[in-house]
Coordinates of C-alpha atoms (C1' of nucleotides) in Angstrom, one line a residue:
Chain A
M6 CA -19.1 24.4 42.6
F7 CA -18.3 20.6 42.8
T8 CA -21.3 19.8 40.5
E9 CA -19.7 22.1 38.2
V10 CA -16.3 20.4 38.1
E11 CA -17.4 16.6 38.9
P12 CA -19.7 16.2 35.2
R13 CA -17.0 18.1 33.0
Q14 CA -14.8 15.9 34.1
D15 CA -16.7 13.0 33.4
M16 CA -17.5 14.3 30.3
N17 CA -13.9 14.7 29.1
A18 CA -13.5 11.3 30.4
V19 CA -16.1 9.8 28.0
Q20 CA -15.3 12.0 25.1
E21 CA -11.8 10.8 25.3
E22 CA -13.2 7.4 25.0
N23 CA -15.3 8.4 22.3
E24 CA -12.6 9.7 20.5
R25 CA -10.8 6.7 20.6
G26 CA -13.2 4.8 19.0
S27 CA -14.9 3.5 22.2
Q28 CA -18.7 2.9 22.2
N29 CA -20.6 3.5 25.6
S30 CA -18.9 0.9 27.6
G31 CA -22.6 0.6 28.7
G32 CA -23.1 -2.5 30.6
H33 CA -24.7 -1.7 33.6
S34 CA -23.6 -4.8 35.7
P35 CA -19.8 -5.7 36.1
K36 CA -20.3 -9.2 33.9
T37 CA -21.9 -7.3 31.0
A38 CA -19.1 -4.9 30.9
A39 CA -16.8 -7.3 31.1
R40 CA -18.1 -9.3 27.9
H41 CA -18.5 -5.6 26.5
R42 CA -14.7 -5.0 26.9
A43 CA -13.7 -8.8 25.7
L44 CA -15.5 -8.3 22.4
R45 CA -13.8 -5.0 22.1
E46 CA -10.6 -6.9 22.6
A47 CA -11.2 -10.1 19.9
L48 CA -12.4 -7.9 17.4
L49 CA -9.2 -5.4 17.6
D50 CA -7.4 -9.0 17.8
A51 CA -8.9 -9.8 14.6
A52 CA -8.7 -7.1 12.9
E53 CA -4.8 -6.9 13.6
R54 CA -4.5 -9.9 12.4
R55 CA -6.1 -9.8 9.3
I56 CA -4.2 -6.6 8.8
A57 CA -1.4 -8.1 9.5
A58 CA -2.1 -11.0 6.8
T59 CA -3.9 -8.7 4.1
G60 CA -3.4 -5.7 4.5
L61 CA -6.1 -2.9 5.5
V62 CA -7.7 -2.6 2.1
E63 CA -8.8 -6.0 2.5
L64 CA -10.3 -5.4 6.2
K65 CA -14.0 -6.3 5.8
A66 CA -16.3 -5.6 9.0
R67 CA -18.1 -9.4 8.0
D68 CA -14.6 -11.2 8.1
L69 CA -13.9 -9.2 11.4
A70 CA -17.1 -10.4 12.8
Q71 CA -16.6 -14.2 11.8
E72 CA -13.1 -14.5 12.9
A73 CA -13.8 -12.8 16.0
G74 CA -17.2 -15.2 16.7
C75 CA -20.0 -12.8 17.2
A76 CA -22.6 -11.5 14.8
L77 CA -21.9 -8.8 12.2
G78 CA -24.2 -6.2 14.2
A79 CA -22.3 -6.7 17.6
L80 CA -19.4 -4.7 16.3
Y81 CA -21.6 -1.8 16.0
N82 CA -22.7 -2.5 19.9
V83 CA -19.0 -1.7 20.9
F84 CA -17.4 0.3 18.2
E85 CA -19.0 3.5 16.5
D86 CA -18.2 1.9 13.3
L87 CA -14.9 0.4 11.0
D88 CA -13.0 3.5 10.9
A89 CA -13.0 3.6 14.9
L90 CA -11.8 -0.1 15.1
I91 CA -9.4 0.7 12.8
L92 CA -8.0 3.7 14.8
G93 CA -7.9 1.2 18.0
V94 CA -6.0 -1.1 16.1
N95 CA -3.6 2.0 15.0
M96 CA -3.9 3.1 18.8
R97 CA -2.1 -0.2 19.9
T98 CA 0.6 -0.3 16.6
F99 CA 1.5 3.4 18.0
D100 CA 2.0 1.9 21.4
A101 CA 4.3 -1.0 20.2
L102 CA 6.1 1.1 18.1
E103 CA 6.9 3.8 20.4
A104 CA 8.0 1.0 23.2
A105 CA 10.1 0.0 20.7
L106 CA 11.7 3.7 19.9
D107 CA 11.9 4.0 23.9
A108 CA 13.8 0.7 24.2
A109 CA 15.9 1.9 21.6
G110 CA 16.1 5.4 23.1
E111 CA 16.8 4.7 26.6
A112 CA 20.3 2.9 25.5
G113 CA 22.9 5.3 26.1
G114 CA 26.1 6.4 24.0
D115 CA 26.6 9.9 22.2
P116 CA 23.7 11.2 20.3
V117 CA 24.8 10.5 17.1
A118 CA 25.0 6.8 18.1
R119 CA 21.1 7.2 19.8
I120 CA 19.7 8.6 16.4
E121 CA 21.4 5.8 14.5
A122 CA 19.7 3.1 16.9
L123 CA 16.3 4.7 16.9
A124 CA 16.3 4.2 12.9
D125 CA 17.5 1.2 12.9
A126 CA 14.9 0.4 15.8
Y127 CA 12.2 1.9 13.6
L128 CA 13.3 -0.4 10.5
T129 CA 13.4 -3.4 12.3
Y130 CA 9.5 -2.7 13.7
A131 CA 8.6 -1.9 10.3
A132 CA 10.4 -4.6 8.7
A133 CA 8.8 -7.4 11.2
N134 CA 5.3 -5.8 11.2
R135 CA 5.0 -4.5 7.4
R136 CA 1.5 -4.2 7.4
R137 CA 0.2 -3.1 10.5
W138 CA 3.0 -0.2 10.8
A139 CA 2.2 0.7 6.8
T140 CA -1.7 0.7 8.3
L141 CA -0.9 4.0 10.1
F142 CA -0.5 6.0 7.5
E143 CA -2.5 4.1 4.9
H144 CA -5.4 4.9 6.8
R145 CA -8.3 7.9 5.8
M146 CA -11.0 8.6 7.6
A147 CA -14.5 7.8 5.7
G148 CA -16.5 10.7 4.4
D149 CA -14.6 13.8 5.1
R150 CA -13.9 13.6 8.8
P151 CA -11.0 14.7 9.6
T152 CA -8.6 12.5 11.6
P153 CA -8.8 12.7 15.2
D154 CA -6.5 15.1 17.2
W155 CA -5.6 12.7 19.2
Y156 CA -4.0 10.4 16.1
R157 CA -2.4 13.4 14.8
A158 CA -0.7 14.2 18.0
R159 CA 0.2 10.5 18.3
L160 CA 1.5 10.7 15.0
A161 CA 3.4 13.7 15.4
H162 CA 4.6 12.3 18.8
L163 CA 6.9 9.9 17.3
F164 CA 9.1 12.9 15.6
A165 CA 9.3 14.1 19.0
H166 CA 11.8 10.7 19.5
V167 CA 14.6 12.3 17.6
E168 CA 14.1 15.5 19.7
A169 CA 16.4 14.5 22.7
P170 CA 19.3 13.6 21.1
L171 CA 19.1 16.5 18.4
G172 CA 19.0 19.0 21.3
A173 CA 22.2 17.3 22.9
L174 CA 23.8 17.4 19.2
C175 CA 22.9 20.7 18.2
P176 CA 22.0 23.0 21.5
V177 CA 21.9 26.0 19.4
L178 CA 18.6 25.4 18.0
D179 CA 15.4 26.4 19.8
E180 CA 12.2 24.4 20.5
A181 CA 10.4 24.8 17.3
A182 CA 13.5 24.4 14.8
R183 CA 14.4 21.5 16.5
A184 CA 10.6 19.9 16.5
C185 CA 10.8 20.6 12.7
L186 CA 14.3 19.4 12.2
A187 CA 13.0 16.2 14.3
R188 CA 10.2 15.9 11.7
S189 CA 12.5 15.9 9.3
L190 CA 14.6 13.7 10.3
F191 CA 12.1 11.1 10.9
S192 CA 10.4 11.5 7.6
A193 CA 13.9 10.8 5.7
V194 CA 14.2 7.6 7.6
Q195 CA 10.2 7.0 7.0
G196 CA 10.6 7.3 3.6
V197 CA 14.2 5.2 3.0
V198 CA 12.2 2.2 5.5
A199 CA 8.8 2.8 3.1
L200 CA 10.3 2.8 -0.2
G201 CA 12.7 -0.1 0.8
L202 CA 10.4 -2.4 2.0
D203 CA 7.8 -1.6 -0.7
E204 CA 7.3 -4.5 -2.8
K205 CA 5.9 -2.6 -5.9
V206 CA 9.4 -1.2 -6.4
G207 CA 10.9 -4.7 -5.9
P208 CA 12.7 -5.6 -2.2
M209 CA 15.8 -4.7 -1.7
P210 CA 18.2 -6.9 0.8
E211 CA 17.7 -5.5 4.3
P212 CA 21.4 -5.6 5.4
T213 CA 21.8 -3.1 2.5
L214 CA 18.8 -1.3 3.5
R215 CA 20.3 -1.1 7.3
A216 CA 23.5 0.3 6.1
H217 CA 21.7 2.6 4.6
L218 CA 19.8 4.0 7.2
R219 CA 22.9 4.0 9.2
L220 CA 24.6 6.4 6.8
L221 CA 21.7 8.5 6.9
A222 CA 21.4 8.9 10.6
R223 CA 24.8 9.1 10.8
A224 CA 25.2 11.5 8.0
M225 CA 22.8 14.1 9.0
A226 CA 23.9 13.9 12.5
Q227 CA 27.5 15.0 11.4
G228 CA 26.1 17.5 9.1
L229 CA 24.4 19.0 12.1
K230 CA 27.6 18.9 14.5
P231 CA 28.4 23.1 15.0
G232 CA 31.9 21.7 13.5
G233 CA 30.0 19.8 10.8
Chain B
M22 CA 10.0 -15.1 -43.0
F23 CA 8.7 -11.6 -43.9
T24 CA 5.2 -13.0 -42.9
E25 CA 6.8 -13.9 -39.4
V26 CA 8.4 -11.0 -38.3
E27 CA 6.0 -8.4 -39.5
P28 CA 3.2 -9.7 -37.5
R29 CA 5.4 -9.9 -34.3
Q30 CA 6.5 -6.5 -34.3
D31 CA 2.9 -5.6 -34.9
M32 CA 1.8 -7.6 -31.7
N33 CA 4.7 -6.1 -29.7
A34 CA 3.4 -2.6 -30.9
V35 CA -0.1 -3.3 -29.9
Q36 CA 0.5 -5.0 -26.9
E37 CA 2.6 -2.0 -25.4
E38 CA -0.3 0.1 -26.3
N39 CA -2.3 -1.5 -24.6
E40 CA -0.3 -2.3 -21.5
R41 CA -0.4 1.6 -21.4
G42 CA -3.8 1.4 -21.2
S43 CA -5.0 2.4 -25.2
Q44 CA -7.6 0.4 -26.5
N45 CA -7.3 -0.9 -30.0
S46 CA -6.9 2.9 -31.6
G47 CA -9.8 1.0 -34.0
G48 CA -10.8 4.2 -36.1
H49 CA -10.7 2.7 -39.8
S50 CA -10.5 6.1 -41.1
P51 CA -8.1 8.9 -40.1
K52 CA -10.9 11.3 -39.0
T53 CA -12.5 8.5 -36.8
A54 CA -8.9 7.6 -35.2
A55 CA -8.4 11.4 -34.9
R56 CA -11.5 11.4 -32.8
H57 CA -10.4 8.8 -31.0
R58 CA -7.3 10.2 -30.2
A59 CA -9.2 13.2 -29.3
L60 CA -11.3 11.6 -26.6
R61 CA -8.9 10.2 -25.2
E62 CA -7.0 13.4 -24.6
A63 CA -9.9 15.1 -23.3
L64 CA -10.5 12.3 -20.6
L65 CA -6.9 12.6 -19.3
D66 CA -7.2 15.9 -19.3
A67 CA -10.0 15.7 -17.4
A68 CA -8.6 13.4 -14.9
E69 CA -5.3 15.4 -14.4
R70 CA -7.6 18.5 -13.9
R71 CA -9.8 16.3 -11.3
I72 CA -6.8 14.6 -9.3
A73 CA -5.0 17.7 -9.1
A74 CA -8.4 19.1 -7.7
T75 CA -9.3 16.6 -5.5
G76 CA -7.0 13.6 -5.4
L77 CA -7.4 10.2 -6.6
V78 CA -9.9 9.2 -4.1
E79 CA -12.4 11.4 -5.6
L80 CA -12.0 10.5 -9.0
K81 CA -15.2 8.6 -10.6
A82 CA -15.8 7.8 -14.1
R83 CA -19.1 9.8 -14.3
D84 CA -17.4 12.9 -13.6
L85 CA -14.8 12.6 -15.9
A86 CA -17.4 11.9 -18.7
Q87 CA -19.4 14.8 -17.8
E88 CA -16.0 16.8 -17.4
A89 CA -14.8 15.3 -20.7
G90 CA -18.4 15.8 -22.7
C91 CA -18.7 12.4 -23.3
A92 CA -21.0 9.6 -22.6
L93 CA -20.1 7.5 -19.7
G94 CA -19.6 4.3 -22.1
A95 CA -17.4 6.3 -24.6
L96 CA -14.9 6.1 -21.7
Y97 CA -14.5 2.4 -22.2
N98 CA -14.2 2.9 -26.2
V99 CA -11.1 4.4 -25.5
F100 CA -9.9 3.0 -22.3
E101 CA -9.8 -0.4 -21.3
D102 CA -11.2 0.4 -17.5
L103 CA -10.5 3.2 -15.2
D104 CA -7.0 1.5 -14.3
A105 CA -5.8 2.5 -17.5
L106 CA -6.7 5.8 -17.7
I107 CA -5.4 6.5 -14.3
L108 CA -2.2 4.8 -15.3
G109 CA -2.5 7.6 -18.0
V110 CA -2.5 10.3 -16.1
N111 CA 0.4 8.7 -14.3
M112 CA 2.6 8.2 -17.4
R113 CA 1.7 12.2 -18.0
T114 CA 2.9 12.8 -14.5
F115 CA 6.0 10.8 -14.8
D116 CA 7.0 12.5 -17.6
A117 CA 6.7 16.0 -16.3
L118 CA 8.9 15.1 -13.1
E119 CA 11.5 13.5 -15.2
A120 CA 11.6 16.7 -17.3
A121 CA 12.1 18.9 -14.3
L122 CA 14.5 16.4 -12.5
D123 CA 16.8 16.3 -16.1
A124 CA 16.7 20.0 -16.2
A125 CA 18.2 19.9 -12.7
G126 CA 20.7 17.2 -13.1
E127 CA 21.7 18.7 -16.6
A128 CA 22.7 22.1 -14.2
G129 CA 26.5 21.3 -13.8
G130 CA 28.5 22.0 -10.3
D131 CA 30.4 19.4 -8.5
P132 CA 28.3 16.2 -8.0
V133 CA 27.1 17.6 -4.1
A134 CA 25.3 20.5 -5.8
R135 CA 24.0 18.3 -8.4
I136 CA 22.1 15.8 -5.8
E137 CA 21.1 18.9 -4.1
A138 CA 19.8 20.5 -7.0
L139 CA 17.9 17.2 -7.8
A140 CA 16.2 17.3 -4.3
D141 CA 15.5 20.7 -4.7
A142 CA 13.7 20.3 -8.1
Y143 CA 12.1 17.1 -6.6
L144 CA 10.4 19.2 -3.9
T145 CA 9.9 22.3 -6.2
Y146 CA 7.5 19.6 -8.6
A147 CA 5.8 18.1 -5.8
A148 CA 4.9 21.4 -4.2
A149 CA 3.6 22.7 -7.1
N150 CA 1.6 19.4 -8.1
R151 CA 0.7 17.7 -5.1
R152 CA -1.8 15.7 -5.9
R153 CA -0.6 14.7 -9.2
W154 CA 2.7 14.0 -7.8
A155 CA 1.0 11.9 -4.5
T156 CA -1.3 9.8 -7.0
L157 CA 2.4 7.9 -8.7
F158 CA 2.6 6.7 -5.1
E159 CA -1.1 6.2 -4.0
H160 CA -2.7 4.3 -6.7
R161 CA -2.9 0.7 -6.5
M162 CA -4.5 -2.0 -9.5
A163 CA -7.9 -2.8 -8.8
G164 CA -8.4 -6.4 -7.7
D165 CA -5.6 -8.3 -7.7
R166 CA -3.5 -7.7 -10.8
P167 CA 0.1 -6.7 -10.5
T168 CA 1.3 -3.1 -11.3
P169 CA 2.6 -3.1 -15.1
D170 CA 6.0 -3.9 -15.7
W171 CA 6.8 -0.3 -17.7
Y172 CA 5.1 1.5 -14.5
R173 CA 7.6 -0.4 -12.2
A174 CA 10.2 0.6 -14.7
R175 CA 9.2 3.9 -14.8
L176 CA 9.2 4.4 -11.0
A177 CA 12.9 2.9 -10.6
H178 CA 13.8 5.1 -13.4
L179 CA 13.5 8.0 -11.1
F180 CA 15.8 6.8 -8.7
A181 CA 18.3 6.6 -11.7
H182 CA 18.6 10.2 -12.0
V183 CA 20.6 10.2 -8.8
E184 CA 23.0 7.6 -10.4
A185 CA 25.6 9.8 -12.2
P186 CA 26.4 12.3 -9.4
L187 CA 26.5 9.2 -7.5
G188 CA 28.8 7.8 -9.2
A189 CA 31.0 10.7 -9.6
L190 CA 31.1 11.2 -6.0
C191 CA 32.2 7.6 -5.2
P192 CA 33.8 6.1 -8.1
V193 CA 34.1 2.9 -6.0
L194 CA 30.8 1.5 -6.2
D195 CA 30.2 -1.1 -8.6
E196 CA 26.9 -0.7 -10.4
A197 CA 24.4 -2.4 -8.4
A198 CA 25.5 -0.6 -4.9
R199 CA 25.0 2.3 -6.6
A200 CA 21.7 1.8 -7.8
C201 CA 20.9 0.2 -4.5
L202 CA 22.2 3.6 -3.0
A203 CA 20.4 6.0 -5.2
R204 CA 17.1 4.4 -4.3
S205 CA 17.9 5.0 -0.5
L206 CA 18.9 8.6 -1.6
F207 CA 15.8 9.1 -3.3
S208 CA 13.7 7.7 -1.0
A209 CA 15.2 10.0 1.7
V210 CA 14.5 13.0 0.0
Q211 CA 10.7 11.2 -0.9
G212 CA 10.1 10.7 2.7
V213 CA 11.3 14.5 3.8
V214 CA 9.2 15.7 1.0
A215 CA 5.9 13.4 1.3
L216 CA 5.8 13.8 5.0
G217 CA 6.4 17.8 4.8
L218 CA 3.6 18.3 2.5
D219 CA 1.0 16.3 3.9
E220 CA -1.8 18.2 5.8
K221 CA -2.6 15.4 8.1
V222 CA 0.4 15.8 10.3
G223 CA 0.4 20.1 9.7
P224 CA 2.4 21.7 7.2
M225 CA 5.8 22.8 7.3
P226 CA 7.0 26.1 6.4
E227 CA 8.3 25.9 2.8
P228 CA 11.5 27.4 3.4
T229 CA 12.4 25.4 6.2
L230 CA 11.5 22.3 4.6
R231 CA 14.0 23.0 1.2
A232 CA 16.9 23.9 4.0
H233 CA 16.2 20.4 5.4
L234 CA 16.2 19.0 2.0
R235 CA 19.3 20.8 1.3
L236 CA 21.2 19.6 4.2
L237 CA 19.9 15.7 3.8
A238 CA 21.4 15.5 0.1
R239 CA 24.6 17.9 1.3
A240 CA 25.0 15.3 4.2
M241 CA 24.6 12.2 3.1
A242 CA 26.9 13.2 -0.3
Q243 CA 29.5 14.1 2.1
G244 CA 28.8 11.0 4.1
L245 CA 29.8 9.2 0.8
K246 CA 32.8 10.8 -0.2
P247 CA 35.5 8.5 0.5
G248 CA 37.3 10.8 3.1
G249 CA 34.1 11.5 4.7
Chain C
dT6 C1' -35.7 -19.0 47.1
dG7 C1' -39.2 -18.5 43.3
dT8 C1' -41.6 -15.9 40.0
dA9 C1' -42.6 -11.9 37.0
dC10 C1' -40.9 -8.5 34.2
dA11 C1' -37.3 -5.4 32.0
dT12 C1' -33.3 -4.6 29.8
dC13 C1' -30.4 -4.6 26.6
dA14 C1' -26.3 -7.4 24.5
dG15 C1' -26.5 -10.3 20.3
dT16 C1' -28.1 -11.7 15.9
dG17 C1' -28.1 -11.8 10.9
dA18 C1' -31.0 -11.0 7.1
dA19 C1' -32.0 -6.8 4.8
dC20 C1' -31.1 -1.9 3.5
dG21 C1' -29.3 1.3 0.9
dC22 C1' -25.8 3.5 -1.6
dG23 C1' -22.0 4.4 -4.8
dC24 C1' -19.8 3.0 -8.5
dG25 C1' -17.8 0.8 -12.0
dT26 C1' -18.7 -1.7 -16.3
dT27 C1' -22.4 -3.1 -20.0
dC28 C1' -25.4 -3.3 -23.7
dA29 C1' -29.4 -2.5 -26.8
dC30 C1' -30.1 0.7 -29.5
dT31 C1' -29.2 5.4 -32.6
dG32 C1' -27.2 8.2 -35.8
dA33 C1' -23.2 9.7 -38.2
dT34 C1' -19.4 8.3 -41.1
dG35 C1' -17.8 6.0 -44.4
dT36 C1' -17.8 2.3 -48.2
dA37 C1' -20.0 -0.1 -52.8
dC38 C1' -21.9 0.3 -57.2
Chain D
dT14 C1' -23.3 12.3 -58.0
dG15 C1' -26.9 9.9 -55.8
dT16 C1' -28.5 5.8 -53.2
dA17 C1' -28.5 1.5 -50.1
dC18 C1' -26.2 -0.7 -46.9
dA19 C1' -22.4 -1.6 -42.8
dT20 C1' -20.2 -0.1 -39.9
dC21 C1' -19.2 1.4 -35.5
dA22 C1' -18.6 5.5 -32.8
dG23 C1' -21.5 7.3 -29.3
dT24 C1' -25.3 7.4 -25.6
dG25 C1' -27.2 6.8 -20.9
dA26 C1' -30.2 3.5 -18.6
dA27 C1' -29.6 -0.9 -16.2
dC28 C1' -27.2 -4.1 -14.2
dG29 C1' -24.4 -5.9 -10.5
dC30 C1' -21.8 -6.3 -7.0
dG31 C1' -19.5 -4.9 -2.6
dC32 C1' -20.1 -3.8 1.6
dG33 C1' -20.5 -0.8 5.7
dT34 C1' -24.6 0.2 8.6
dT35 C1' -29.5 -0.4 10.6
dC36 C1' -33.3 -3.0 12.5
dA37 C1' -37.3 -6.0 14.3
dC38 C1' -36.6 -9.7 16.7
dT39 C1' -34.8 -13.4 20.5
dG40 C1' -33.4 -15.0 24.6
dA41 C1' -29.9 -14.2 28.2
dT42 C1' -29.1 -11.7 32.2
dG43 C1' -30.0 -8.9 35.8
dT44 C1' -33.9 -6.8 39.4
dA45 C1' -38.3 -6.1 41.9
dC46 C1' -41.1 -7.9 45.0

DNA sequence: TGTACATCAGTGAACGCGCGTTCACTGATGTAC
DNA sequence: TGTACATCAGTGAACGCGCGTTCACTGATGTAC
């Protein structure tokens, strides 16, 4: 029985590692394993920098290897493929973005103020990390492979940040309705931020953008209040 | 003087044609010119169909030629390059989308209702023509060429649809503020529709989506009223 | 500790493929006489 | 109307390039004895 359970746990761990883009972390000696991890980090750093500088479309394996100071082939010792690497970068971005939203969500106040704060924090993060943030939404898997589940979950988890204040604001909603509404509210903010920052349309003054976002958050929150 | 003016007008006409993606419409005889135009249309039709079926990413010159029933090279007799062809498709999409919005905008009612109607029409069009609509925002010019001005103007013109009801709702705003606000309001709707229809996140029931959109439009409109 | 051997991370040239674009050729269409 | 010639749309094989990925090789690292 013990042997039934143990290997399965290992399987899960390995599978999760793989799903998140890591190759068999392979090194048998600790030294090797450390180098392995270091190279992974170096490549992720390089990719992050390049994406921040020129965006996802300009991201090439050769540039990454050069910037990380390794040979082209080494990249494939450490990542399944480029997609896995990009997913790795996006995972970091998710972490950072969620941290920013968590921080904003923790600040107290009435639900409306909290929703406002979340929208504001979202804009702040997106404006300060435009391309990295845009990459979250731009990236499609190569070929016809589907986006991994954990990625979609991660995306969905962004919406969840609005759920708590939404529930406080409008306790009538059942869980499903609240989740849907959270998604739409998040999407509205996402839209305003995305088109507001899009240089193709021409830039919008950031204070104006911020004010509109506040208006949006406040208005929708008001519109949801039982009395509204 | 005559010769000063005439050629310049021709230049402009030609330039506009080119900017919109047409090659020298070249045929010296009317018959040839007609075939030229017919081929253009056939290719645009084919591209529209393929985009509707499989999206912009899957659009290949060879497939287009085959589906339009011409040789690969003929495409380049009639369009500068693939980008020009895609811009041509998007121009059609702009036309159709604007027509839908115009129709929705003409229906009377108070400004709030008109804004609601616009958002609703936008969702309806986007849902019925997902990929074609998505292509409006997905497409980037190849290389580092900038998006042509007329395209950006066309994009901006979408926002303008909300301006009239917005002005009626909130006459205090000067023109610039109104334009900015129109853009943000449009962007919010765009965001809700885009993420609502995005299959990566998982589909949302359309009635719910529509209800949220109405909520958004109504809430923002209320929030803008001088009394709100 | 020293030596022989095995492993495997690291290397970068080469592979392979997809795909936009060109180009030498052809044949239909139009024109001049 | 008929004939010779010119033009140019139409053709699709071939070009060229970018780029992700592989693979035969090497040398450093670790292990056995």
